[in-house]
Coordinates of C-alpha atoms and ligand atoms in Angstrom, one line a residue:
X1 CA -37.0 -56.4 33.6
X2 CA -33.2 -56.6 33.0
X3 CA -31.8 -58.7 35.5
X4 CA -28.2 -58.4 34.4
X5 CA -28.3 -54.6 35.5
X6 CA -29.0 -52.9 39.1
X7 CA -31.9 -50.6 39.1
X8 CA -31.2 -46.9 38.4
X9 CA -33.2 -44.5 40.3
X10 CA -34.1 -41.1 39.3
X11 CA -32.3 -39.9 42.4
X12 CA -30.3 -41.0 45.5
X13 CA -29.8 -38.8 48.4
X14 CA -26.4 -37.4 49.0
X15 CA -25.2 -38.7 52.5
X16 CA -21.8 -37.5 53.8
X17 CA -19.4 -39.9 55.6
X18 CA -21.3 -41.3 58.6
X19 CA -18.2 -41.2 60.8
X20 CA -18.3 -37.5 60.4
X21 CA -22.2 -37.1 61.3
X22 CA -21.7 -39.2 64.4
X23 CA -19.3 -36.4 65.7
X24 CA -22.1 -34.3 65.7
X25 CA -24.3 -36.7 67.0
X26 CA -21.8 -36.9 70.1
X27 CA -22.3 -33.2 70.6
X28 CA -25.9 -33.3 70.5
X29 CA -26.1 -36.1 73.1
X30 CA -23.4 -34.2 75.2
X31 CA -25.4 -31.1 75.5
X32 CA -28.9 -32.6 75.2
X33 CA -30.3 -29.7 72.9
X34 CA -32.2 -31.3 70.2
X35 CA -34.2 -28.4 68.9
X36 CA -35.4 -24.8 69.7
X37 CA -32.8 -22.7 67.8
X38 CA -29.5 -24.7 69.4
X39 CA -26.1 -24.2 68.6
X40 CA -25.8 -26.1 65.4
X41 CA -29.3 -24.2 64.1
X42 CA -27.5 -20.9 64.8
X43 CA -24.2 -22.0 63.2
X44 CA -26.0 -23.4 60.1
X45 CA -28.2 -20.4 59.6
X46 CA -25.2 -18.2 59.4
X47 CA -22.9 -20.5 57.3
X48 CA -25.6 -21.2 54.9
X49 CA -26.4 -17.6 54.4
X50 CA -22.9 -16.8 53.6
X51 CA -22.6 -19.9 51.2
X52 CA -25.5 -18.8 49.4
X53 CA -24.8 -15.3 49.4
X54 CA -27.9 -13.8 51.1
X55 CA -28.3 -11.7 54.0
X56 CA -31.0 -13.2 55.9
X57 CA -32.1 -16.6 56.0
X58 CA -34.6 -18.5 58.5
X59 CA -34.2 -22.4 58.6
X60 CA -37.5 -24.6 58.6
X61 CA -38.0 -28.0 59.2
X62 CA -39.0 -28.7 55.5
X63 CA -40.2 -26.5 52.4
X64 CA -43.9 -26.8 52.6
X65 CA -44.2 -25.3 56.0
X66 CA -41.7 -22.6 54.7
X67 CA -44.1 -21.8 51.8
X68 CA -46.9 -21.5 54.0
X69 CA -45.1 -19.4 56.5
X70 CA -44.0 -17.1 53.7
X71 CA -47.5 -16.2 52.6
X72 CA -48.3 -15.3 56.4
X73 CA -45.1 -13.4 56.7
X74 CA -46.6 -10.9 54.0
X75 CA -50.1 -11.4 55.1
X76 CA -51.0 -12.3 51.6
X77 CA -55.0 -12.7 51.1
X78 CA -57.3 -12.8 48.2
X79 CA -55.8 -14.4 44.9
X80 CA -52.3 -15.3 44.2
X81 CA -51.2 -16.1 40.7
X82 CA -49.1 -19.3 40.4
X83 CA -48.0 -22.0 38.2
X84 CA -49.7 -25.5 37.4
X85 CA -46.4 -26.8 36.7
X86 CA -44.6 -27.7 39.8
X87 CA -44.9 -30.0 42.6
X88 CA -48.3 -29.8 44.5
X89 CA -46.9 -28.2 47.6
X90 CA -46.5 -24.9 45.8
X91 CA -50.2 -24.5 45.3
X92 CA -51.0 -26.4 48.6
X93 CA -49.3 -23.6 50.6
X94 CA -51.6 -21.1 49.1
X95 CA -54.8 -23.3 49.8
X96 CA -53.7 -23.6 53.5
X97 CA -53.8 -19.9 53.8
X98 CA -57.2 -19.8 52.7
X99 CA -56.1 -18.1 49.5
X100 CA -57.4 -18.6 45.9
X101 CA -54.8 -19.8 43.5
X102 CA -54.8 -18.5 40.1
X103 CA -53.1 -20.6 37.6
X104 CA -51.3 -19.1 34.6
X105 CA -49.6 -20.8 31.7
X106 CA -45.7 -21.4 31.4
X107 CA -43.3 -20.4 28.8
X108 CA -42.2 -23.4 26.5
X109 CA -38.3 -22.9 26.8
X110 CA -37.9 -23.8 30.5
X111 CA -41.3 -24.1 31.5
X112 CA -41.3 -21.4 34.1
X113 CA -44.3 -19.0 34.6
X114 CA -44.9 -16.9 31.7
X115 CA -44.9 -13.2 32.8
X116 CA -47.4 -12.2 29.9
X117 CA -49.8 -14.9 31.0
X118 CA -49.3 -13.6 34.6
X119 CA -50.0 -10.1 33.8
X120 CA -53.2 -11.2 32.0
X121 CA -54.4 -13.0 34.8
X122 CA -54.4 -10.0 37.4
X123 CA -57.5 -8.9 39.1
X124 CA -58.4 -6.3 41.7
X125 CA -58.1 -9.3 44.0
X126 CA -54.6 -10.3 43.5
X127 CA -52.2 -9.7 46.0
X128 CA -49.0 -11.7 45.2
X129 CA -47.2 -13.8 42.4
X130 CA -45.8 -17.2 43.5
X131 CA -43.5 -18.4 40.7
X132 CA -41.3 -21.6 40.8
X133 CA -37.8 -21.7 39.4
X134 CA -38.7 -25.1 38.0
X135 CA -35.6 -27.5 37.7
X136 CA -33.6 -24.5 39.1
X137 CA -33.7 -22.6 35.8
X138 CA -34.3 -19.1 36.7
X139 CA -37.7 -17.4 36.1
X140 CA -37.7 -14.1 34.4
X141 CA -36.9 -12.0 37.5
X142 CA -36.7 -8.8 36.0
X143 CA -40.1 -9.1 34.2
X144 CA -41.9 -10.3 37.6
X145 CA -40.2 -7.7 39.6
X146 CA -41.6 -5.1 37.1
X147 CA -45.0 -6.5 37.0
X148 CA -45.2 -6.7 40.9
X149 CA -44.1 -3.0 41.1
X150 CA -46.4 -1.9 38.5
X151 CA -49.5 -3.6 40.4
X152 CA -48.3 -3.3 43.7
X153 CA -47.9 -7.0 44.2
X154 CA -45.9 -9.1 46.3
X155 CA -43.5 -11.8 44.9
X156 CA -42.7 -15.0 46.4
X157 CA -40.2 -17.4 44.6
X158 CA -40.4 -21.2 45.3
X159 CA -36.9 -21.9 45.0
X160 CA -36.9 -25.4 46.1
X161 CA -35.1 -26.7 43.1
X162 CA -32.7 -23.8 43.0
X163 CA -29.8 -24.3 45.5
X164 CA -26.7 -22.3 44.9
X165 CA -28.1 -21.0 41.4
X166 CA -26.6 -17.6 40.4
X167 CA -27.3 -15.2 37.7
X168 CA -24.1 -13.3 36.8
X169 CA -22.7 -14.1 40.2
X170 CA -26.0 -13.0 42.4
X171 CA -27.8 -15.4 44.1
X172 CA -31.3 -16.2 42.5
X173 CA -32.8 -15.9 46.1
X174 CA -31.8 -12.3 46.3
X175 CA -34.8 -11.6 43.8
X176 CA -38.5 -11.0 44.9
X177 CA -39.6 -10.6 48.5
X178 CA -39.1 -13.8 49.8
X179 CA -37.6 -16.9 48.2
X180 CA -38.3 -20.5 49.8
X181 CA -36.0 -23.2 49.7
X182 CA -36.4 -27.2 50.2
X183 CA -33.6 -29.5 51.6
X184 CA -35.6 -32.6 51.2
X185 CA -33.7 -36.0 50.8
X186 CA -34.3 -35.9 46.9
X187 CA -33.0 -32.1 46.5
X188 CA -29.3 -31.0 45.3
X189 CA -28.7 -30.4 49.1
X190 CA -30.5 -32.2 51.9
X191 CA -30.8 -31.9 55.6
X192 CA -32.7 -35.2 55.4
X193 CA -35.9 -32.9 55.5
X194 CA -35.7 -29.2 55.7
X195 CA -36.3 -25.6 54.2
X196 CA -35.7 -22.1 54.4
X197 CA -37.0 -18.6 54.0
X198 CA -34.7 -15.9 52.4
X199 CA -35.6 -12.4 53.2
X200 CA -33.9 -8.8 52.7
X201 CA -34.3 -7.3 56.2
X202 CA -33.9 -7.9 59.7
X203 CA -37.3 -7.0 60.5
X204 CA -39.0 -9.5 58.0
X205 CA -36.5 -12.2 59.6
X206 CA -37.8 -11.4 62.9
X207 CA -41.4 -12.0 62.0
X208 CA -40.5 -15.1 59.9
X209 CA -38.6 -16.4 63.3
X210 CA -41.6 -15.4 65.4
X211 CA -44.1 -17.5 63.0
X212 CA -42.1 -20.5 62.7
X213 CA -42.1 -20.8 66.5
X214 CA -45.7 -20.7 67.6
X215 CA -45.4 -16.8 67.6
X216 CA -43.2 -16.6 70.6
X217 CA -40.9 -13.7 71.1
X218 CA -39.8 -14.4 74.7
X219 CA -40.8 -16.9 77.3
X220 CA -44.0 -15.4 78.1
X221 CA -45.1 -13.5 75.0
X222 CA -46.9 -14.7 71.9
X223 CA -47.5 -12.2 69.4
X224 CA -48.9 -13.8 66.5
X225 CA -50.7 -17.1 65.9
X226 CA -47.4 -19.1 64.7
X227 CA -47.0 -22.6 63.9
X228 CA -44.1 -25.2 64.6
X229 CA -41.9 -25.3 61.8
X230 CA -38.6 -25.2 63.5
X231 CA -35.6 -27.1 62.1
X232 CA -34.0 -29.7 64.5
X233 CA -30.2 -29.9 65.6
X234 CA -29.9 -32.8 63.7
X235 CA -31.0 -31.4 60.5
X236 CA -28.8 -28.4 61.1
X237 CA -25.8 -30.6 61.9
X238 CA -26.5 -32.5 58.9
X239 CA -26.7 -29.4 56.7
X240 CA -23.3 -28.1 58.2
X241 CA -21.7 -31.3 57.2
X242 CA -23.4 -31.3 53.6
X243 CA -22.0 -27.9 53.2
X244 CA -18.5 -29.3 53.1
X245 CA -19.6 -31.5 49.9
X246 CA -21.9 -29.6 48.1
X247 CA -19.6 -27.9 45.7
X248 CA -18.4 -31.3 44.8
X249 CA -21.8 -32.8 44.3
X250 CA -22.9 -29.9 42.0
X251 CA -20.0 -30.2 40.1
X252 CA -20.7 -34.0 39.6
X253 CA -24.3 -33.1 38.6
X254 CA -23.0 -30.6 36.2
X255 CA -20.6 -33.4 34.5
X256 CA -23.5 -35.9 34.0
X257 CA -25.9 -33.3 32.5
X258 CA -23.3 -32.6 30.1
X259 CA -22.8 -36.3 29.3
X260 CA -26.5 -36.6 28.8
X261 CA -26.7 -33.6 26.5
X262 CA -24.0 -35.2 24.4
X263 CA -25.4 -38.6 24.3
X264 CA -28.9 -37.3 23.4
X265 CA -28.1 -34.5 20.9
X266 CA -28.6 -36.3 17.9
X267 CA -31.8 -38.3 18.8
X268 CA -34.6 -36.8 17.0
X269 CA -37.8 -36.3 19.1
X270 CA -35.7 -35.9 22.5
X271 CA -35.2 -32.3 23.8
X272 CA -33.0 -31.4 26.5
X273 CA -32.9 -28.2 28.2
X274 CA -29.7 -26.1 27.7
X275 CA -27.9 -24.3 30.4
X276 CA -28.6 -20.6 30.5
X277 CA -25.6 -18.2 29.7
X278 CA -24.5 -16.3 32.9
X279 CA -26.3 -18.6 35.1
X280 CA -24.6 -21.2 37.7
X281 CA -26.9 -24.3 37.6
X282 CA -27.3 -26.8 40.2
X283 CA -28.7 -29.3 37.9
X284 CA -31.0 -30.9 40.3
X285 CA -33.0 -32.7 37.6
X286 CA -32.4 -33.6 34.1
X287 CA -35.6 -33.0 32.3
X288 CA -36.1 -34.1 28.7
X289 CA -39.2 -33.6 26.4
X290 CA -40.4 -36.7 24.5
X291 CA -41.9 -35.7 21.1
X292 CA -43.7 -38.8 19.8
X293 CA -44.2 -37.6 16.3
X294 CA -40.4 -37.3 16.1
X295 CA -39.2 -40.0 18.6
X296 CA -41.8 -42.5 17.5
X297 CA -43.3 -43.3 20.8
X298 CA -45.1 -41.5 23.6
X299 CA -43.5 -40.1 26.8
X300 CA -45.4 -42.9 28.6
X301 CA -44.3 -45.5 26.4
X302 CA -40.7 -44.2 26.9
X303 CA -41.3 -44.4 30.8
X304 CA -42.2 -47.9 30.3
X305 CA -39.4 -49.0 28.2
X306 CA -37.0 -47.5 30.5
X307 CA -38.6 -49.5 33.6
X308 CA -38.2 -52.5 31.4
X309 CA -34.5 -52.0 31.3
X310 CA -34.6 -51.3 35.3
X311 CA -34.2 -47.5 34.7
X312 CA -36.7 -45.4 37.0
X313 CA -37.3 -41.9 35.3
X314 CA -40.0 -39.9 36.9
X315 CA -42.8 -37.8 35.2
X316 CA -42.0 -34.5 37.0
X317 CA -44.5 -32.8 36.7
X318 CA -47.4 -34.9 35.8
X319 CA -50.3 -34.4 36.4
X320 CA -50.4 -30.7 36.5
X321 CA -51.5 -29.3 40.0
X322 CA -54.3 -27.8 38.0
X323 CA -55.4 -31.2 37.0
X324 CA -55.7 -32.5 40.7
X325 CA -59.3 -32.8 42.0
X326 CA -58.9 -29.9 44.6
X327 CA -58.0 -27.5 41.8
X328 CA -59.7 -28.6 38.6
X329 CA -62.8 -26.8 39.3
X330 CA -61.0 -23.4 39.4
X331 CA -61.8 -21.2 36.1
X332 CA -58.1 -20.9 35.6
X333 CA -57.6 -24.9 35.7
X334 CA -60.4 -25.6 33.0
X335 CA -59.0 -27.7 30.2
X336 CA -57.6 -25.6 27.4
X337 CA -56.7 -22.5 29.6
X338 CA -53.1 -23.6 30.0
X339 CA -52.0 -25.0 26.6
X340 CA -48.1 -24.9 27.1
X341 CA -48.5 -26.6 30.4
X342 CA -50.8 -29.2 29.2
X343 CA -48.5 -30.1 26.2
X344 CA -45.3 -30.1 28.5
X345 CA -46.9 -32.6 31.2
X346 CA -47.6 -35.1 28.5
X347 CA -43.9 -34.9 27.0
X348 CA -41.8 -34.4 30.2
X349 CA -39.5 -37.1 31.7
X350 CA -36.8 -36.6 34.4
X351 CA -33.8 -38.8 33.7
X352 CA -31.7 -40.3 36.8
X353 CA -29.3 -37.9 38.0
X354 CA -27.4 -37.7 41.3
X355 CA -23.7 -37.2 41.9
X356 CA -22.8 -40.9 42.5
X357 CA -24.5 -42.0 39.3
X358 CA -21.7 -43.8 37.5
X359 CA -20.9 -43.3 33.7
X360 CA -21.9 -46.8 33.0
X361 CA -25.3 -46.4 34.3
X362 CA -25.7 -42.8 32.3
X363 CA -24.3 -44.7 29.1
X364 CA -27.2 -47.4 29.7
X365 CA -29.8 -44.7 30.0
X366 CA -28.5 -43.0 26.7
X367 CA -28.1 -46.5 24.9
X368 CA -31.6 -47.5 25.5
X369 CA -33.0 -43.9 24.4
X370 CA -31.0 -44.1 21.3
X371 CA -32.2 -47.5 20.4
X372 CA -35.9 -46.9 21.4
X373 CA -36.3 -50.4 22.4
Ligands
PLP401 C1 -41.1 -26.9 43.8 C2 -41.3 -27.5 45.2 N1 -41.9 -26.9 46.2 C3 -42.0 -27.2 47.2 C4 -41.5 -28.4 47.7 C5 -41.8 -29.0 49.1 O1 -40.7 -29.0 49.9 P1 -40.8 -30.1 51.1 O2 -40.8 -31.5 50.6 O3 -39.3 -29.6 51.8 O4 -41.8 -29.9 52.1 C6 -41.0 -29.2 46.7 C7 -40.4 -30.6 46.9 O5 -40.4 -31.4 47.8 C8 -40.9 -28.8 45.7 O6 -40.3 -29.5 44.6

């Protein structure tokens, strides 16, 4: 431990001024509407869609239920090709729909699903592809759309890390059939817990809205076996307030990422991910790869070393989803089938990044990594 220094965590939630949030709470106390598409929900849905540059957005109480519902929305069955390199909720949502997940390998630059590997994994049972914009870095959206079109597959993006990400000014959320977001406390934009599905037409939005509210279309009519995945008024109020501060928060993240890149650039064996030209990033994470042959010690040793200095990085994503007991028996999960993901999961480490992270703290992280002791 390093008693002289305060702990530095991988993330800290972004919180708006409490006095401002109490103003929203007063309104909730006055009107006594706590949930069920209340006034804040309606307002937040509209303002968030406008902020993100998307046409149709449905709010959810968390990202996992949004993923589960996205698959229900498009009536996906059979097999879905997805990535082993993500948070478990991506594959769990497939499992919860009684669909077989089929893992395909990732590409080595940004660790997103590799379109070539996806195409090779298609079978007569495949109905959809579920890629993840890992760390908010865009997948190869054009290739995925071509594959989906050529094979008649649906395309659902897990965009949980990609708040506000744009390619040449166009929201990343406008690609594919559906995109799913998470506003969990640890994300670049949070509503305590929360999520959303983005779709491209009114009829699909209606189906999503029915599905998240038990299947009700009016007081007495239930048209589908929906679930309860509604966002509360508290979450929506938080979201409205967070929208005021999110640009500044993302700007701070960008500066921190840049400081890390400059500070780590000349350390042999540490690779940072560069921002992509034409892409507006949200820098929700700061992943680095540790090459033990060049750096001298393994990723796990670096992880322990940082902890010794009271710095808490996280091994996102380790283990791979395909290595968890539920999934490791699947043919596509067997050792050696996903060589790139199997290598990256042993080398990856996410360094602390959040808007209020001070320059002294960033310098401490860089300095420990520079010394390697
Ligand atoms: C890639 C990814 N998908 C899905 C989720 C699940 O979102 P939630 O925590 O809002 O349920 C998360 C994070 O929590 C995630 O990182």
